[in-house]
Structure formats: structure tokens, C-alpha cells
CSV table of C-alpha atoms in Angstrom, one decimal:
chain,number,residue,atom,x,y,z
A,607,MET,CA,12.6,14.8,-25.3
A,608,GLU,CA,11.1,16.8,-28.4
A,609,PRO,CA,13.2,15.6,-31.3
A,610,MET,CA,12.2,12.0,-29.9
A,611,VAL,CA,8.8,12.7,-30.5
A,612,LYS,CA,9.0,13.9,-33.7
A,613,LYS,CA,11.0,10.9,-34.8
A,614,LEU,CA,8.4,8.6,-33.1
A,615,LYS,CA,5.8,10.5,-35.0
A,616,GLN,CA,7.5,10.1,-38.4
A,617,LYS,CA,7.7,6.2,-38.0
A,618,LEU,CA,4.3,6.1,-37.4
A,619,ARG,CA,3.2,7.9,-39.8
A,620,PHE,CA,5.5,6.1,-42.7
A,621,GLY,CA,5.6,2.8,-41.1
A,622,SER,CA,7.8,0.7,-39.0
A,623,SER,CA,8.5,-2.7,-37.3
A,624,ARG,CA,7.8,-1.4,-33.9
A,625,ASN,CA,4.5,0.5,-34.8
A,626,MET,CA,2.8,-0.9,-31.8
A,627,GLU,CA,5.6,-0.2,-29.3
A,628,ASP,CA,6.0,3.5,-30.7
A,629,LYS,CA,2.7,4.2,-30.4
A,630,TRP,CA,2.0,3.1,-26.8
A,631,PHE,CA,5.1,4.5,-26.2
A,632,LEU,CA,3.6,8.2,-27.3
A,633,GLU,CA,0.1,7.8,-25.3
A,634,ASN,CA,1.8,5.9,-22.4
A,635,GLY,CA,4.6,8.7,-22.4
A,636,SER,CA,2.5,11.9,-22.9
A,637,ILE,CA,0.2,11.1,-19.9
A,638,LEU,CA,2.9,9.9,-17.5
A,639,LEU,CA,4.8,13.6,-18.6
A,640,LYS,CA,1.5,15.4,-18.1
A,641,GLU,CA,1.3,14.3,-14.0
A,642,LEU,CA,5.0,13.9,-13.7
A,643,ILE,CA,5.4,17.8,-14.5
A,644,ALA,CA,1.8,18.7,-12.6
A,645,ASP,CA,2.6,16.5,-9.6
A,646,CYS,CA,6.4,17.1,-8.9
A,647,ASN,CA,6.0,20.9,-8.6
A,648,GLY,CA,9.2,21.5,-10.7
A,649,LYS,CA,11.4,19.0,-8.9
A,650,SER,CA,13.5,16.4,-10.7
A,651,VAL,CA,12.4,12.3,-9.6
A,652,PRO,CA,14.8,10.6,-11.9
A,653,ILE,CA,13.6,7.2,-13.1
A,654,ARG,CA,14.8,5.2,-16.2
A,655,ASN,CA,13.0,4.1,-19.2
A,656,PHE,CA,13.4,0.5,-20.0
A,657,SER,CA,12.8,-0.9,-23.5
A,658,SER,CA,10.2,-3.7,-24.4
A,659,TYR,CA,12.7,-5.4,-25.2
A,660,GLN,CA,15.1,-4.9,-22.1
A,661,ILE,CA,12.0,-6.1,-20.3
A,662,LEU,CA,11.1,-9.3,-22.2
A,663,GLN,CA,14.8,-10.3,-21.9
A,664,ALA,CA,15.2,-9.6,-18.5
A,665,THR,CA,12.2,-11.6,-17.3
A,666,ASN,CA,12.2,-14.2,-20.1
A,667,ASN,CA,9.0,-12.9,-21.2
A,668,PHE,CA,7.4,-12.4,-18.0
A,669,HIS,CA,8.1,-15.4,-16.3
A,670,PHE,CA,7.7,-15.9,-12.3
A,671,SER,CA,11.1,-17.9,-12.1
A,672,CYS,CA,12.7,-14.1,-12.9
A,673,LEU,CA,13.4,-12.7,-9.4
A,674,SER,CA,16.2,-10.1,-10.0
A,675,TYR,CA,13.8,-7.2,-10.3
A,676,PHE,CA,10.4,-6.7,-8.8
A,677,ILE,CA,8.1,-6.6,-12.0
A,678,LYS,CA,4.8,-4.9,-11.5
A,679,ARG,CA,2.6,-5.5,-15.0
A,680,PHE,CA,-0.9,-4.3,-15.1
A,681,GLN,CA,-3.7,-6.3,-16.2
A,682,GLU,CA,-5.5,-4.8,-19.4
A,683,TYR,CA,-8.8,-6.5,-18.2
A,684,LYS,CA,-8.6,-5.0,-14.8
A,685,ILE,CA,-7.5,-1.3,-15.8
A,686,THR,CA,-10.2,0.3,-18.0
A,687,GLY,CA,-12.0,3.4,-19.1
A,688,ASP,CA,-11.7,5.8,-15.9
A,689,ARG,CA,-9.1,3.5,-13.6
A,690,MET,CA,-6.2,4.1,-16.2
A,691,GLY,CA,-5.3,7.1,-14.4
A,692,GLU,CA,-4.3,4.6,-11.5
A,693,VAL,CA,-1.7,3.5,-13.5
A,694,TYR,CA,0.1,6.8,-14.1
A,695,ASN,CA,-0.9,7.9,-10.2
A,696,ASP,CA,1.0,4.6,-9.1
A,697,ILE,CA,4.2,5.2,-11.7
A,698,VAL,CA,4.3,9.1,-10.3
A,699,LEU,CA,3.7,8.4,-6.8
A,700,SER,CA,6.5,5.4,-6.6
A,701,ALA,CA,8.7,7.9,-7.9
A,702,LYS,CA,8.0,10.5,-5.3
A,703,MET,CA,8.4,8.1,-2.5
A,704,SER,CA,11.4,6.4,-4.5
A,705,ASN,CA,14.5,8.2,-2.2
A,706,HIS,CA,12.4,7.0,1.0
A,707,ASN,CA,14.6,4.5,3.2
A,708,ASN,CA,11.3,2.5,3.9
A,709,PHE,CA,9.9,2.3,0.5
A,710,LEU,CA,10.5,-0.3,-2.1
A,711,ARG,CA,12.3,1.8,-5.1
A,712,LEU,CA,11.1,2.5,-8.3
A,713,SER,CA,14.1,1.8,-10.4
A,714,GLY,CA,12.0,2.6,-13.9
A,715,CYS,CA,9.4,2.1,-16.3
A,716,CYS,CA,8.9,1.1,-19.9
A,717,LEU,CA,6.1,2.4,-21.7
A,718,GLU,CA,6.1,0.5,-24.8
A,719,PHE,CA,3.5,-2.0,-23.8
A,720,ASN,CA,-0.5,-1.6,-24.1
A,721,LEU,CA,-0.2,-0.8,-20.1
A,722,PRO,CA,3.0,0.7,-18.4
A,723,VAL,CA,5.3,-1.6,-16.9
A,724,LEU,CA,7.4,-0.9,-13.7
A,725,VAL,CA,10.3,-1.8,-12.5
A,726,PHE,CA,11.4,-2.2,-8.9
A,727,GLU,CA,14.0,-3.1,-7.0
A,728,ASN,CA,13.6,-6.9,-5.9
A,729,ALA,CA,12.5,-7.8,-2.4
A,730,ALA,CA,15.4,-9.3,-1.8
A,731,LEU,CA,13.8,-9.9,2.4
A,732,GLY,CA,10.7,-10.9,1.2
A,733,VAL,CA,7.4,-9.7,1.8
A,734,LEU,CA,4.5,-10.0,3.9
A,735,ASN,CA,2.0,-12.7,3.7
A,736,GLU,CA,-1.7,-12.1,5.1
A,737,ARG,CA,-0.4,-13.4,8.6
A,738,GLY,CA,2.2,-11.0,9.0
A,739,GLY,CA,5.1,-13.3,8.3
A,740,ILE,CA,7.8,-12.8,5.6
A,741,MET,CA,7.6,-15.2,2.5
A,742,VAL,CA,11.0,-15.6,0.4
A,743,ASP,CA,10.6,-18.2,-2.4
A,744,GLY,CA,7.4,-19.5,-1.5
A,745,GLU,CA,8.2,-20.7,2.3
A,746,GLU,CA,6.9,-18.8,5.5
A,747,PHE,CA,9.2,-17.6,8.1
A,748,ILE,CA,7.6,-16.5,11.5
A,749,LEU,CA,8.7,-13.1,12.6
A,750,PRO,CA,10.1,-12.7,16.7
A,751,CYS,CA,8.1,-10.0,18.5
A,752,SER,CA,11.0,-7.3,18.0
A,753,VAL,CA,11.0,-7.5,14.3
A,754,ARG,CA,7.1,-7.0,14.1
A,755,LEU,CA,7.3,-3.9,15.9
A,756,LYS,CA,10.1,-2.8,13.9
A,757,ILE,CA,8.3,-3.2,10.3
A,758,ALA,CA,5.3,-1.8,12.1
A,759,LYS,CA,7.0,1.4,13.3
A,760,GLU,CA,8.7,1.8,9.6
A,761,ILE,CA,5.4,1.3,8.0
A,762,ALA,CA,3.8,3.7,10.3
A,763,ASN,CA,6.8,6.2,9.1
A,764,VAL,CA,6.4,5.8,5.9
A,765,VAL,CA,2.3,6.9,6.3
A,766,THR,CA,3.1,9.8,8.1
A,767,TYR,CA,5.7,10.8,5.1
A,768,LEU,CA,3.1,10.6,2.8
A,769,HIS,CA,0.5,12.6,4.9
A,770,MET,CA,3.1,15.2,5.8
A,771,ALA,CA,6.3,15.5,3.5
A,772,PHE,CA,4.0,17.3,0.5
A,773,PRO,CA,1.8,20.3,0.1
A,774,LYS,CA,-1.0,17.9,-0.8
A,775,ILE,CA,-1.8,14.9,1.6
A,776,ILE,CA,-1.6,11.2,-0.2
A,777,ILE,CA,-3.9,8.7,1.4
A,778,HIS,CA,-2.7,5.0,0.6
A,779,LYS,CA,-5.4,3.0,2.3
A,780,PHE,CA,-3.2,0.2,2.5
A,781,SER,CA,-3.9,-1.4,-0.8
A,782,ASP,CA,-2.1,-1.0,-4.1
A,783,LEU,CA,-0.4,2.5,-4.4
A,784,SER,CA,-2.1,3.1,-7.9
A,785,MET,CA,-5.4,3.1,-5.7
A,786,SER,CA,-4.1,5.8,-3.5
A,787,ILE,CA,-5.9,9.2,-3.6
A,788,THR,CA,-4.2,12.5,-3.3
A,789,LEU,CA,-6.1,15.4,-1.6
A,790,PRO,CA,-6.1,18.7,-2.8
A,791,GLU,CA,-3.8,21.1,-1.4
A,792,GLY,CA,-5.1,22.6,1.6
A,793,LYS,CA,-7.8,20.1,1.9
A,794,SER,CA,-8.0,17.4,4.4
A,795,ARG,CA,-10.6,15.5,3.2
A,796,LEU,CA,-12.7,14.7,0.0
A,797,GLU,CA,-15.4,12.8,-1.1
A,798,VAL,CA,-15.1,10.5,-3.4
A,799,ASP,CA,-17.4,8.7,-6.7
A,800,SER,CA,-16.6,5.2,-5.6
A,801,VAL,CA,-15.1,3.2,-2.9
A,802,ILE,CA,-11.6,1.0,-3.5
A,803,GLY,CA,-9.3,-0.8,-1.0
A,804,SER,CA,-8.4,-4.0,0.6
A,805,LEU,CA,-11.2,-6.1,2.2
A,806,GLY,CA,-10.0,-6.3,5.4
A,807,TYR,CA,-8.3,-3.0,6.0
A,808,LEU,CA,-11.2,-0.9,4.3
A,809,ASP,CA,-12.1,2.1,6.8
A,810,PRO,CA,-15.9,1.5,7.3
A,811,LEU,CA,-16.4,4.9,7.5
A,812,TYR,CA,-14.6,5.8,4.5
A,813,ALA,CA,-16.9,3.2,2.8
A,814,TYR,CA,-19.8,4.1,4.3
A,815,THR,CA,-19.6,7.8,3.7
A,816,LYS,CA,-17.4,8.0,0.7
A,817,VAL,CA,-15.4,10.5,2.4
A,818,VAL,CA,-11.5,10.2,2.4
A,819,THR,CA,-9.3,11.4,5.2
A,820,GLU,CA,-6.1,10.5,6.6
A,821,TYR,CA,-7.7,9.0,9.6
A,822,THR,CA,-8.9,6.6,6.5
A,823,ASP,CA,-5.0,5.3,6.9
A,824,VAL,CA,-5.1,5.3,10.3
A,825,TYR,CA,-7.7,2.6,10.7
A,826,SER,CA,-6.3,0.5,7.9
A,827,PHE,CA,-2.7,0.8,9.8
A,828,GLY,CA,-4.6,-0.3,13.1
A,829,VAL,CA,-5.7,-3.7,11.6
A,830,LEU,CA,-2.8,-4.1,10.1
A,831,LEU,CA,-1.2,-3.7,13.6
A,832,MET,CA,-3.4,-6.4,15.2
A,833,VAL,CA,-2.5,-8.9,12.6
A,834,PHE,CA,1.3,-8.7,13.2
A,835,LEU,CA,0.4,-8.9,17.0
A,836,THR,CA,-2.2,-12.0,16.7
A,837,GLY,CA,-0.4,-13.7,13.5
A,838,LYS,CA,-4.3,-13.5,12.3
A,839,PRO,CA,-5.4,-12.5,9.0
A,840,ALA,CA,-7.7,-9.4,8.9
A,841,LEU,CA,-10.4,-11.4,7.5
A,842,VAL,CA,-11.1,-14.4,9.7
A,843,SER,CA,-13.4,-17.1,8.1
A,844,THR,CA,-14.2,-18.3,11.6
A,845,SER,CA,-18.5,-17.2,11.7
A,846,SER,CA,-18.2,-16.5,15.7
A,847,MET,CA,-15.5,-13.9,15.2
A,848,TRP,CA,-18.0,-11.7,13.1
A,849,ARG,CA,-20.2,-9.4,14.7
A,850,ALA,CA,-23.7,-10.1,14.0
A,851,THR,CA,-25.1,-7.0,13.2
A,852,PRO,CA,-22.8,-4.2,11.6
A,853,ILE,CA,-22.7,-0.8,13.2
A,854,TYR,CA,-23.5,0.9,10.1
A,855,GLY,CA,-23.2,0.2,6.4
A,856,PRO,CA,-23.9,-2.8,4.4
A,857,PRO,CA,-22.3,-6.0,5.5
A,858,TRP,CA,-19.9,-6.9,2.6
A,859,TRP,CA,-17.5,-4.8,3.4
A,860,HIS,CA,-17.4,-4.3,7.2
A,861,PRO,CA,-14.2,-6.2,8.5
A,862,GLN,CA,-15.1,-6.3,12.2
A,863,GLY,CA,-13.2,-9.9,12.2
A,864,ILE,CA,-10.4,-9.4,14.1
A,865,ILE,CA,-11.4,-6.1,15.3
A,866,SER,CA,-13.9,-7.5,17.3
A,867,TYR,CA,-11.9,-10.6,18.4
A,868,VAL,CA,-9.2,-8.5,19.6
A,869,LYS,CA,-11.5,-6.2,21.6
A,870,ALA,CA,-13.6,-8.8,22.9
A,871,LEU,CA,-10.1,-10.9,24.2
A,872,TYR,CA,-8.4,-7.4,25.4
A,873,GLU,CA,-11.8,-6.1,27.6
A,874,LYS,CA,-11.6,-9.8,29.2
A,875,ARG,CA,-7.7,-9.2,30.0
A,876,LYS,CA,-7.0,-12.3,28.3
A,877,LEU,CA,-4.0,-11.4,26.6
A,878,ASP,CA,-2.6,-14.7,25.9
A,879,GLU,CA,-4.8,-15.4,23.6
A,880,VAL,CA,-4.6,-12.3,21.7
A,881,ILE,CA,-1.1,-12.4,21.0
A,882,ASP,CA,0.5,-15.0,18.6
A,883,PRO,CA,1.3,-18.0,20.9
A,884,MET,CA,4.7,-18.2,18.5
A,885,ILE,CA,5.8,-14.9,20.3
A,886,MET,CA,4.2,-15.0,23.7
A,887,LYS,CA,6.7,-18.1,24.5
A,888,ASP,CA,9.8,-15.7,25.0
A,889,ILE,CA,8.1,-13.0,26.3
A,890,THR,CA,8.4,-11.6,29.8
A,891,SER,CA,6.0,-10.1,32.3
A,892,ALA,CA,7.6,-6.8,31.6
A,893,LYS,CA,7.1,-7.2,27.6
A,894,LYS,CA,3.7,-8.5,28.0
A,895,LEU,CA,2.5,-4.9,29.3
A,896,THR,CA,4.6,-3.1,26.4
A,897,LEU,CA,2.9,-5.7,24.2
A,898,GLU,CA,-0.6,-5.0,25.9
A,899,SER,CA,0.1,-1.0,25.4
A,900,CYS,CA,0.4,-1.9,21.7
A,901,ILE,CA,-3.0,-3.8,21.5
A,902,ALA,CA,-4.7,-0.5,23.1
A,903,LEU,CA,-3.3,1.6,20.7
A,904,ALA,CA,-4.0,-0.7,17.7
A,905,LEU,CA,-7.3,-0.6,18.8
A,906,SER,CA,-7.8,3.5,19.2
A,907,CYS,CA,-7.0,3.6,15.5
A,908,CYS,CA,-9.5,1.5,14.7
A,909,GLU,CA,-12.5,3.5,16.8
A,910,GLU,CA,-16.0,4.6,14.8
A,911,SER,CA,-15.2,7.8,14.5
A,912,ASP,CA,-12.4,9.5,13.1
A,913,GLU,CA,-12.6,11.9,16.0
A,914,ASP,CA,-11.3,9.4,18.3
A,915,ARG,CA,-8.5,8.1,16.2
A,916,PRO,CA,-4.8,9.3,16.7
A,917,ARG,CA,-2.9,10.9,13.7
A,918,MET,CA,-0.1,8.6,12.1
A,919,MET,CA,2.4,10.9,13.3
A,920,GLN,CA,1.0,10.0,16.7
A,921,GLU,CA,1.1,6.3,16.0
A,922,ALA,CA,4.5,6.7,14.8
A,923,LYS,CA,6.0,8.1,17.6
A,924,GLU,CA,4.4,5.6,20.0
A,925,LEU,CA,5.7,2.5,18.4
A,926,LYS,CA,9.1,4.0,18.3
A,927,ARG,CA,8.7,4.4,22.1
A,928,ILE,CA,7.2,1.0,22.5
A,929,HIS,CA,10.2,-0.6,19.9
A,930,THR,CA,12.8,0.9,21.6
A,931,SER,CA,11.4,0.0,25.1
A,932,PHE,CA,11.1,-3.9,24.1
């Protein structure tokens, strides 16, 4: 590593056709190396370094049609000043999670652009859309109930792993991994300066208090589980599905759409109206009872007080039981 750095410094001093790429490599590489050393605690996290030429060739200058790899490119206008740490946070955490079966594997990164470019394996089976369906080449596929439960179970396993596998608890917040928060070692909560996350999945308690805990993820997972079960997005445009007066906090972040909708129907025992009609037509009476317990589980995740919410480990165990019985 040291000889490479010396050569790059000489190039920058005496001029080179790759001056800008080398400058970015030094700047990005030094920050990334520092973050990796601090976070990985002496353990090896092998990720490959790609050149800018390789990235541009493989993606045809970042053309959307090149799908052999999943390329993550940060927008410069969005990542400025104190948010620069999010970029390196994404690389470090993605590298740590690359060996987990339920996590998209990070193949490597390129440090020769103004902001690092991440290279992941291609999500060949598609990506989830806002209604819990799968998008493949722009076409939506409706998932059967058993598959939805399987995906929910595996996501619960991943988040449990983030909470328990490392000395420092990692809070995902069900948004971009760059926005995840690592709690100090031995701590179970952290007060932050600003609130970031995905609208609809954002825990109102975290948004109001600016305190992050593992139950921040539990709330978001409960919303995701409701999306899977109802086939509706987390934020619903129908005005009647919104709570007129938020329980606490400003209304702009209070995502009561799907939660109040599901809770109202569940309390009236209108299960047929809660569950996505695309999966209800093939459900037996025994499986309806199983789905009812799944709805109760999702609602328990979204309790107002984090003391009333289960831990992700409990969620994962219960979903494994539900999926097996289904």
C-alpha cells in the first residue's frame, strides 16, 4: 500500500494524464482505509478495487441498460459537507455484510471518481417495489403469500444480524445503508443531530426525540410487514386513511397511513379487507388464522412506545414459525 501511495504522490507532483483520478483515489482511499481499520477490528474484509476505466467500460458510461452488475453511484449535489461520511459508511457496512446469505454482496468499489462508486452483484431475481411486489426489467410480478413471508423472514434475520453480530449495534432504519447508524460499543441508544430515513418507514419516536435504538428498526420492519400483507405502499394518498391529528410530533413525518388503516380493519375483524386480495383468493381458513397472527405481529412492532415493541430477534423467530406453519 505504501509504495502505491508514494507513486501516486509523485504523479501528482510532476503531472499526469490521470491527475484528477489519482487525486480522488488518494483522497477517497485514505478516508476509506481509516474507516475500515476503525470498524473492522483487525478482521479481513476483502473487497476489490476497480479502475475508472473498468467501470466506464462495463457500464457503457453508466448507461442504465448495463445490468450485469448493480452499480451504486452517489449524486454529488446530495452528498456534501458533513454528509460525506455516509458514502464511506455504506462501503464499510456493505463489506462487513457481504458474506451474509440474505445481503446483496459488495464486489468492490472504484475510488477514481469524485465520489466512490460501489459495485454489487446483480439482483437477478429483481427488486422490491413500494407495494412489496418484484420488479424485473421494468415488469411487476405479484408474489404469492408464502414467498412474501419468506422474504420478510429473511429480512428479519438480516436486521437481527446487524443488531447482534458485531460489538457495535448497527441500526439500518430500512433506508439506504449509507444512512445507517452504528451505536457506540456497549450502548443501546444514541441521540443524533438530524433525522434521516425513508418516509413511511420512519419511526415517529425517533423523529420526535432524535434518539436511535434497535426499536427504530423494529418499527420500520412492522411497516414493511404490513406492505407485504396488504400489497399497499407505506404512504397512502387516500386522505381518509390518514390520522387527522398525529399523536405527537409534526405531521410531515408522521406515517400513519398504512398503520391506522390496518389497525382499524384488524380491530373490526375485517381480515379479508386487510390482506391483499391477490393472495386472499387461495387462502384456506387455517392459513387465514396464520395471517391474522402475522398482522398482530406487525402491529406490535409499531406500538408508540419502544418498550411495548418486540426485539428483532423475537420478530425473526416468530416469522420463522409462521412461515413454517404456512
